[in-house]
Coordinates of C-alpha atoms and ligand atoms in Angstrom, one line a residue:
M1 CA 5.2 -25.3 -5.0
N2 CA 7.1 -25.3 -1.4
F3 CA 4.4 -23.4 1.1
D4 CA 7.2 -24.0 3.8
F5 CA 9.4 -20.6 5.0
D6 CA 13.0 -21.7 5.8
P7 CA 13.9 -21.6 8.8
E8 CA 15.7 -18.0 8.6
T9 CA 12.8 -16.8 7.3
R10 CA 10.7 -18.6 9.8
E11 CA 13.1 -17.1 12.9
M12 CA 12.5 -13.2 10.9
R13 CA 8.9 -13.2 11.2
E14 CA 8.9 -14.2 14.7
M15 CA 11.9 -11.6 15.6
V16 CA 9.7 -9.8 13.6
V17 CA 5.6 -10.8 15.8
G18 CA 7.5 -10.2 19.1
F19 CA 9.5 -7.2 18.3
A20 CA 5.7 -5.1 16.4
R21 CA 3.6 -6.1 20.1
R22 CA 6.4 -4.9 22.4
E23 CA 7.5 -1.6 20.3
L24 CA 4.9 -0.3 17.8
N25 CA 1.4 -1.4 19.0
G26 CA -0.5 2.1 20.7
G27 CA 0.2 4.6 18.0
A28 CA -1.4 7.5 18.9
G29 CA -3.4 8.1 15.9
F30 CA -3.3 11.3 12.9
R31 CA -7.4 11.9 14.7
P32 CA -8.3 15.8 15.1
G33 CA -9.7 17.0 17.9
P34 CA -9.6 17.0 21.6
G35 CA -5.9 14.3 22.7
G36 CA -5.8 13.7 18.9
G37 CA -2.7 16.2 18.2
T38 CA -1.0 16.2 15.1
D39 CA 1.9 16.9 16.1
E40 CA 2.3 14.3 19.1
A41 CA 0.7 11.6 16.9
A42 CA 3.6 13.0 14.5
A43 CA 6.5 12.4 16.8
D44 CA 5.6 9.5 17.8
F45 CA 4.8 8.2 14.7
R46 CA 8.5 9.2 13.6
H47 CA 9.8 7.6 17.5
R48 CA 8.1 4.3 15.9
W49 CA 9.9 4.4 12.5
Q50 CA 13.2 5.1 14.1
L51 CA 12.7 1.4 15.8
A52 CA 11.5 -0.2 13.0
G53 CA 13.9 1.0 10.9
K54 CA 17.2 0.0 12.8
Q55 CA 15.2 -3.4 12.8
G56 CA 16.0 -3.1 8.8
I57 CA 11.5 -3.5 8.2
T58 CA 11.9 0.1 6.9
G59 CA 14.8 -1.3 3.4
S60 CA 13.4 -5.0 3.9
C61 CA 13.9 -5.4 -0.5
V62 CA 16.2 -2.5 -0.9
P63 CA 20.1 -3.7 -1.7
A64 CA 22.3 -4.5 0.9
A65 CA 24.7 -2.4 -1.2
Y66 CA 22.2 0.2 -0.5
G67 CA 21.8 0.2 3.1
G68 CA 19.0 -2.3 2.9
S69 CA 18.3 -5.8 3.9
G70 CA 18.6 -7.6 0.1
L71 CA 15.2 -9.5 0.9
D72 CA 13.0 -11.0 -2.8
A73 CA 9.4 -10.1 -3.3
V74 CA 8.4 -13.4 -1.5
T75 CA 10.5 -12.5 2.3
A76 CA 9.8 -9.5 2.0
A77 CA 6.0 -10.4 1.7
A78 CA 6.3 -12.8 4.9
L79 CA 7.8 -9.5 6.8
M80 CA 5.0 -7.6 6.2
E81 CA 3.2 -10.3 7.5
A82 CA 4.9 -10.2 10.5
L83 CA 4.4 -6.7 11.2
G84 CA 1.0 -6.8 10.0
Q85 CA 0.2 -9.7 13.1
G86 CA 1.9 -7.8 15.4
C87 CA 1.2 -4.7 15.0
T88 CA -2.3 -4.1 15.9
D89 CA -1.6 -0.3 14.3
T90 CA -2.3 -1.2 10.5
G91 CA -2.4 2.3 9.6
F92 CA 1.3 2.2 10.7
A93 CA 2.6 -1.5 8.5
F94 CA 0.5 0.6 6.0
S95 CA 2.7 3.7 5.8
V96 CA 5.9 0.9 5.9
G97 CA 4.6 -0.6 3.0
A98 CA 3.0 2.8 1.0
H99 CA 7.3 4.2 1.8
L100 CA 8.8 0.6 0.7
F101 CA 7.3 -0.4 -2.0
A102 CA 5.8 2.8 -3.5
S103 CA 9.2 5.3 -3.3
L104 CA 11.6 3.4 -2.8
M105 CA 11.3 0.2 -4.9
P106 CA 11.1 2.5 -7.8
L107 CA 14.1 4.6 -6.9
V108 CA 15.6 1.1 -6.6
E109 CA 14.9 0.3 -10.1
F110 CA 14.5 3.4 -12.5
G111 CA 17.1 5.0 -10.3
T112 CA 20.7 6.2 -11.1
E113 CA 23.8 4.9 -8.9
E114 CA 24.0 8.4 -7.5
Q115 CA 20.5 8.9 -7.4
K116 CA 20.7 5.4 -4.8
R117 CA 23.3 6.7 -3.1
R118 CA 22.3 9.3 -2.3
W119 CA 18.8 8.8 -1.0
L120 CA 18.2 5.2 -0.3
P121 CA 21.2 4.5 2.9
A122 CA 18.3 7.3 5.0
L123 CA 16.0 5.6 3.8
C124 CA 15.7 2.3 4.6
S125 CA 17.1 3.3 8.2
G126 CA 14.3 4.8 9.0
E127 CA 15.8 7.9 9.1
R128 CA 13.3 10.1 6.7
I129 CA 10.6 8.8 5.8
A130 CA 9.1 8.9 1.9
A131 CA 5.6 9.4 0.4
H132 CA 4.4 9.0 -3.4
G133 CA 2.1 11.5 -4.9
I134 CA 0.4 11.1 -8.5
T135 CA -3.1 11.1 -7.2
E136 CA -5.3 14.3 -7.9
P137 CA -8.1 15.8 -7.5
E138 CA -9.1 15.1 -11.7
A139 CA -7.5 11.8 -11.8
G140 CA -7.7 9.6 -9.9
S141 CA -8.2 5.7 -11.1
D142 CA -7.5 7.3 -14.6
A143 CA -4.4 8.3 -12.6
L144 CA -2.3 9.1 -15.8
N145 CA -4.3 12.2 -16.2
L146 CA -2.9 13.9 -14.7
R147 CA -2.9 17.7 -14.1
T148 CA 0.3 19.3 -11.9
R149 CA 3.0 20.3 -14.7
A150 CA 6.3 20.0 -14.5
E151 CA 8.2 22.4 -16.9
R152 CA 11.9 21.9 -18.2
R153 CA 13.4 25.0 -16.9
E154 CA 17.7 25.1 -18.3
D155 CA 19.0 23.9 -14.8
G156 CA 15.5 21.2 -13.9
Y157 CA 12.0 21.6 -13.7
V158 CA 9.5 23.4 -11.9
L159 CA 6.4 22.5 -11.1
N160 CA 3.3 23.4 -10.0
G161 CA 0.4 21.9 -9.6
G162 CA -1.1 19.2 -6.4
K163 CA -1.4 15.9 -5.6
C164 CA -4.5 14.3 -2.9
F165 CA -4.8 11.3 -0.3
T166 CA -0.2 11.0 -0.3
T167 CA -0.2 8.7 2.1
N168 CA 2.5 10.0 4.8
A169 CA 2.6 13.6 3.3
P170 CA 2.3 14.9 6.9
V171 CA 5.9 12.9 7.3
A172 CA 7.6 12.5 4.9
D173 CA 11.1 13.3 4.2
V174 CA 11.8 12.8 0.5
F175 CA 8.4 13.2 -2.5
V176 CA 9.0 10.2 -5.8
V177 CA 6.0 12.4 -7.1
Q178 CA 4.5 12.2 -10.7
A179 CA 3.9 15.6 -13.2
A180 CA 3.6 15.8 -16.9
T181 CA 6.2 17.2 -18.9
A182 CA 4.2 16.8 -22.7
P183 CA 0.6 16.9 -21.1
G184 CA -1.5 15.2 -23.1
G185 CA 1.4 13.1 -24.0
G186 CA -0.3 10.0 -22.7
Y187 CA 1.9 7.3 -21.0
F188 CA 5.2 9.0 -21.7
G189 CA 3.7 12.7 -20.8
L190 CA 4.6 12.0 -17.5
T191 CA 8.0 12.3 -15.1
A192 CA 9.2 10.8 -11.9
F193 CA 10.8 13.6 -9.6
I194 CA 12.3 13.4 -6.4
V195 CA 11.6 16.5 -4.3
E196 CA 12.4 16.8 -0.6
A197 CA 10.1 18.2 2.0
G198 CA 11.0 21.8 2.5
T199 CA 12.1 21.8 -1.3
P200 CA 10.6 25.6 -1.6
G201 CA 7.4 25.9 -3.8
L202 CA 7.0 22.3 -1.5
T203 CA 3.6 22.4 1.4
V204 CA 1.6 19.9 2.7
G205 CA -1.7 20.1 4.1
P206 CA -3.3 19.0 7.4
P207 CA -3.4 15.4 8.2
Y208 CA -7.2 13.6 7.0
D209 CA -9.5 12.1 9.6
K210 CA -9.8 8.7 7.7
T211 CA -12.5 5.9 8.8
G212 CA -9.8 3.8 8.7
L213 CA -5.6 3.8 8.4
H214 CA -5.9 6.0 11.7
G215 CA -2.2 5.6 12.6
S216 CA -1.2 6.0 8.5
P217 CA -1.1 10.2 8.0
M218 CA -2.5 11.4 4.4
A219 CA -2.5 14.6 3.2
D220 CA -2.2 17.4 0.2
V221 CA 0.1 17.6 -1.6
H222 CA 1.2 21.8 -3.2
F223 CA 3.7 22.7 -5.3
E224 CA 3.9 26.6 -6.2
D225 CA 7.2 27.0 -8.9
C226 CA 9.2 24.3 -6.7
H227 CA 12.1 24.3 -8.5
V228 CA 13.7 20.7 -9.1
P229 CA 17.1 20.3 -10.2
L230 CA 18.0 17.9 -12.9
D231 CA 19.7 15.3 -11.1
Q232 CA 16.8 14.7 -9.3
V233 CA 14.5 13.8 -12.1
L234 CA 14.0 9.7 -11.1
G235 CA 14.2 7.6 -14.7
G236 CA 14.5 10.0 -17.6
E237 CA 12.5 12.7 -18.7
G238 CA 8.2 10.9 -20.0
A239 CA 9.3 8.0 -17.7
G240 CA 7.0 8.4 -15.7
A241 CA 4.7 5.6 -15.9
S242 CA 6.7 2.7 -16.7
V243 CA 7.8 4.4 -12.5
F244 CA 4.6 4.2 -11.4
T245 CA 3.2 1.0 -12.9
S246 CA 6.3 0.0 -11.8
S247 CA 5.5 0.9 -7.5
M248 CA 2.3 -0.4 -8.4
K249 CA 3.8 -4.2 -9.2
W250 CA 5.6 -4.4 -5.6
E251 CA 2.6 -2.2 -4.0
R252 CA -0.1 -4.7 -5.1
T253 CA 1.7 -7.7 -3.5
C254 CA 3.8 -7.4 -0.9
L255 CA 1.8 -3.8 1.0
F256 CA -1.2 -6.8 1.2
A257 CA 0.8 -9.1 2.7
A258 CA 0.7 -6.4 5.8
Y259 CA -3.3 -7.1 6.0
L260 CA -3.2 -11.0 5.7
G261 CA -1.6 -10.7 9.0
T262 CA -3.7 -8.4 10.4
M263 CA -6.2 -11.1 9.3
K264 CA -4.6 -13.6 11.4
R265 CA -4.6 -11.8 14.2
V266 CA -8.1 -11.1 14.5
L267 CA -8.7 -14.9 13.3
D268 CA -6.7 -16.2 16.3
G269 CA -8.3 -13.7 18.6
T270 CA -11.7 -14.8 17.5
L271 CA -11.7 -18.3 17.6
A272 CA -9.5 -17.9 21.1
Y273 CA -13.4 -15.9 22.3
V274 CA -15.6 -18.3 21.0
G275 CA -13.8 -20.7 22.6
E276 CA -14.4 -18.7 26.1
R277 CA -17.3 -17.2 26.1
E278 CA -20.4 -19.5 27.2
Q279 CA -23.7 -19.0 26.3
F280 CA -27.1 -21.4 27.0
G281 CA -23.5 -23.5 29.3
V282 CA -21.8 -23.9 26.4
P283 CA -18.9 -22.4 24.6
I284 CA -20.6 -20.3 21.8
G285 CA -17.5 -21.9 19.3
S286 CA -20.3 -24.8 19.9
N287 CA -22.7 -24.1 17.9
Q288 CA -22.3 -24.6 14.6
A289 CA -23.5 -21.5 12.7
V290 CA -20.6 -20.1 15.0
S291 CA -17.9 -22.7 14.0
H292 CA -19.1 -21.9 10.7
R293 CA -18.8 -19.3 10.5
I294 CA -14.7 -19.3 11.6
V295 CA -13.9 -22.1 8.8
D296 CA -14.8 -19.3 6.4
M297 CA -13.2 -17.1 8.6
T298 CA -10.6 -19.8 7.7
L299 CA -11.2 -20.9 4.4
R300 CA -10.5 -16.6 3.1
Y301 CA -7.1 -16.3 5.2
E302 CA -6.0 -19.6 3.7
S303 CA -6.9 -18.6 -0.2
A304 CA -5.7 -14.9 0.7
R305 CA -2.2 -16.3 2.0
L306 CA -2.7 -18.8 -1.1
M307 CA -2.8 -16.4 -3.7
L308 CA -0.5 -13.1 -2.1
Y309 CA 1.9 -16.3 -1.6
K310 CA 1.9 -17.2 -5.3
A311 CA 1.5 -13.2 -6.6
A312 CA 5.1 -12.3 -4.5
R313 CA 6.9 -15.5 -6.2
G314 CA 6.0 -13.9 -9.4
L315 CA 7.4 -10.7 -8.7
A316 CA 9.9 -12.3 -7.4
D317 CA 11.1 -14.5 -10.8
G318 CA 10.1 -11.4 -13.0
S319 CA 6.4 -12.4 -14.1
D320 CA 4.5 -10.3 -15.8
D321 CA 1.6 -12.2 -15.3
E322 CA -1.6 -10.1 -15.1
I323 CA -4.7 -12.9 -14.8
A324 CA -3.1 -14.7 -11.6
P325 CA -1.8 -12.7 -8.8
P326 CA -1.1 -9.5 -8.6
S327 CA -4.1 -7.9 -9.4
P328 CA -6.5 -11.1 -7.2
A329 CA -4.0 -11.6 -4.0
R330 CA -5.3 -8.2 -2.8
G331 CA -7.8 -10.8 -1.5
E332 CA -10.9 -8.9 -2.6
R333 CA -14.1 -9.2 0.2
G334 CA -11.9 -11.8 2.4
R335 CA -10.4 -8.9 4.6
L336 CA -13.8 -6.8 5.1
Q337 CA -16.1 -10.6 5.3
L338 CA -13.8 -11.6 8.2
G339 CA -13.4 -8.4 9.9
L340 CA -17.4 -8.2 9.6
D341 CA -17.5 -11.9 11.0
A342 CA -15.5 -10.8 14.0
V343 CA -17.6 -8.1 15.0
Q344 CA -20.2 -11.0 14.5
L345 CA -19.0 -13.4 16.8
H346 CA -18.0 -11.0 19.6
G347 CA -21.6 -9.3 19.8
A348 CA -22.4 -6.2 21.2
L349 CA -18.5 -6.5 22.6
G350 CA -17.8 -5.9 18.0
I351 CA -18.8 -2.9 18.1
L352 CA -16.1 -1.2 21.3
T353 CA -13.0 0.1 19.0
G354 CA -11.0 -2.8 19.2
E355 CA -9.6 -5.3 16.7
A356 CA -12.8 -6.5 15.4
E357 CA -13.3 -3.4 14.5
A358 CA -10.6 -1.9 13.0
L359 CA -10.2 -4.6 10.5
V360 CA -13.6 -3.8 9.0
R361 CA -12.4 0.4 8.6
D362 CA -9.1 -0.6 8.2
A363 CA -9.4 -3.1 4.9
M364 CA -12.5 -0.2 3.0
P365 CA -9.8 1.7 2.2
S366 CA -7.7 -1.6 0.8
R367 CA -11.0 -1.9 -2.1
I368 CA -9.8 1.6 -3.4
F369 CA -6.1 2.4 -3.2
S370 CA -3.2 0.1 -5.1
G371 CA -6.0 1.0 -8.2
T372 CA -9.6 0.0 -6.7
N373 CA -11.0 -3.4 -6.9
E374 CA -13.1 -2.4 -10.2
I375 CA -9.9 -0.8 -12.1
Q376 CA -8.0 -4.1 -11.0
K377 CA -10.6 -6.2 -12.7
N378 CA -10.1 -4.1 -15.8
N379 CA -6.7 -5.2 -16.1
I380 CA -8.0 -8.6 -15.4
A381 CA -10.4 -8.8 -17.9
R382 CA -7.9 -7.3 -20.7
A383 CA -5.8 -10.0 -20.2
L384 CA -8.8 -12.3 -20.5
G385 CA -9.2 -10.4 -23.7
L386 CA -12.3 -8.8 -23.0
G387 CA -12.9 -5.3 -21.6
A388 CA -12.4 -1.8 -23.1
R389 CA -11.5 -2.0 -26.5
R390 CA -12.8 -0.1 -29.1
S391 CA -15.2 -2.1 -31.1
R392 CA -14.7 -1.7 -35.0
P393 CA -16.5 1.2 -36.6
R394 CA -19.6 -1.0 -37.6
P395 CA -21.0 -0.7 -41.6
R396 CA -23.2 2.2 -42.1
S397 CA -27.2 1.2 -42.7
R398 CA -28.8 1.7 -45.3
A399 CA -30.7 3.7 -43.9
A400 CA -28.2 6.0 -42.3
R401 CA -26.5 6.4 -46.1
Ligands
LIG501 C1 -5.9 4.5 2.4 C2 -5.6 5.4 0.8 C3 -4.9 5.7 1.0 C4 -4.3 6.5 -0.9 N1 -2.0 6.4 -0.8 C5 -2.5 6.8 -1.5 C6 -0.6 7.2 -2.3 O1 0.3 7.6 -1.0 N2 -0.5 8.4 -3.5 C7 -1.4 8.8 -4.5 O2 -1.1 8.8 -5.5 N3 -2.7 8.2 -4.0 C8 -3.4 7.5 -3.5 N4 -4.4 6.5 -3.4 C9 -5.6 6.8 -3.9 C10 -5.9 6.3 -4.4 O3 -5.0 5.5 -5.3 C11 -7.0 6.2 -5.8 O4 -7.9 6.5 -4.2 C12 -7.7 5.5 -6.4 O5 -7.1 5.4 -7.5 C13 -9.5 6.0 -6.6 O6 -9.4 7.2 -7.1 P1 -10.4 8.2 -6.8 O7 -10.4 7.8 -5.4 O8 -10.3 9.7 -7.2 O9 -11.5 7.1 -7.1 P2 -12.0 7.3 -9.0 O10 -11.5 6.3 -9.8 O11 -12.6 8.6 -8.8 O12 -13.5 5.8 -8.4 C14 -14.7 6.8 -8.4 C15 -15.3 4.7 -8.3 O13 -15.2 4.3 -9.5 C16 -14.9 3.7 -9.7 N5 -14.4 3.7 -11.3 C17 -14.1 4.4 -12.1 N6 -13.2 4.2 -13.5 C18 -13.8 3.2 -13.5 C19 -13.7 2.0 -14.6 N7 -12.6 2.7 -15.9 N8 -14.6 1.0 -14.7 C20 -14.9 0.2 -13.1 N9 -15.6 1.5 -12.9 C21 -14.5 2.4 -12.4 C22 -13.8 3.0 -9.2 O14 -13.3 1.7 -9.3 C23 -14.4 3.6 -7.5 O15 -15.2 2.7 -8.0 C24 -4.7 6.6 -1.9 C25 -6.0 5.5 -1.4 C26 -6.8 5.6 -0.1 C27 -7.9 5.1 0.4

């Protein structure tokens, strides 16, 4: 195993870290209330998005033929890590991941040639933004059990229903959405659709006020007699669950790389702080209790990194191993604990608005999106031969006969 990046990838990483520090930081954030005007936040978000697009960030792993940079999964993860490291607005990096891995990669993998040529170039260049919607109020972890219906008409489908927790919805130009074409049809009952913002019958609710990832806009999406033409079905009728699985495969690996970069940034900042901050006439880092905490933080970062790049390698090689990453590449408790440690080591400064407390807030949702930690563990348990298998009916006891 070679854990070194080649010189080209190293150069790309440095370029992305530098670009993110210069151009992407200081976003307005999507917070309602005074000073948090969402129009202003949306304009600022789109401006930074266009800059990121010009750097090849918003289409990094899309083939060059469709306007992307053609990176493989390992290099795309390296880019996302650099983005997380340079960009203090983890929400922005998260939004890039949701656009790229949950929306564009399914288009790459399931789109017809005509669809790829029609939709991908503007989504890669930063001109347009994508969102992916499957979650509904009654269908969270049980994602395939959704209620949004798509009824077949001669010239297309009519969508009715609604999505919640849709990342990028308030700014999205294109939605990749799942709807039931055969309700109760299980895995083959869903179909994915490409729906353009502004299509009659599609409306987006106001941005949510979240505890973390403030720079990533999120909203409900509603469909009321929303007509979608036939050429906007993605992957064919009944292929929705496969489209969703493909998006999760990318998201569970490469999106989480942004968090690695955030962990590195906070770790470096905390290491510098404990070397400078003096109490009792010595730097606080000279106390073993402090240095051990820094060591634990370093080990958390390094082990998360190993798992993530192993997952990215597997993704690039087409592995379908469910026990090895991608699922554990989420790094489970590592991010949140690293954030808590950073807050602790900054003392009272740690609870002021800043990078350490932001990591705690931004790490909390990472235990929920792309399938909760518990659902990931169910997947791994199943791959180990355990978990939710139905037991065989037991023979009735004598008394019951
Ligand atoms: C920041 C963020 C961004 C998101 N972006 C998107 C997006 O762009 N598009 C989209 O469609 N969705 C998105 N989501 C929604 C996300 O996919 C869901 O929140 C997630 O699938 C969990 O569903 P739920 O919130 O309804 O929780 P529930 O499914 O109600 O789960 C609640 C709790 O019960 C546990 N639980 C449920 N079932 C089981 C089980 N069988 N075994 C063990 N434990 C179980 C869960 O692990 C969790 O702890 C986003 C969520 C977040 C937090």
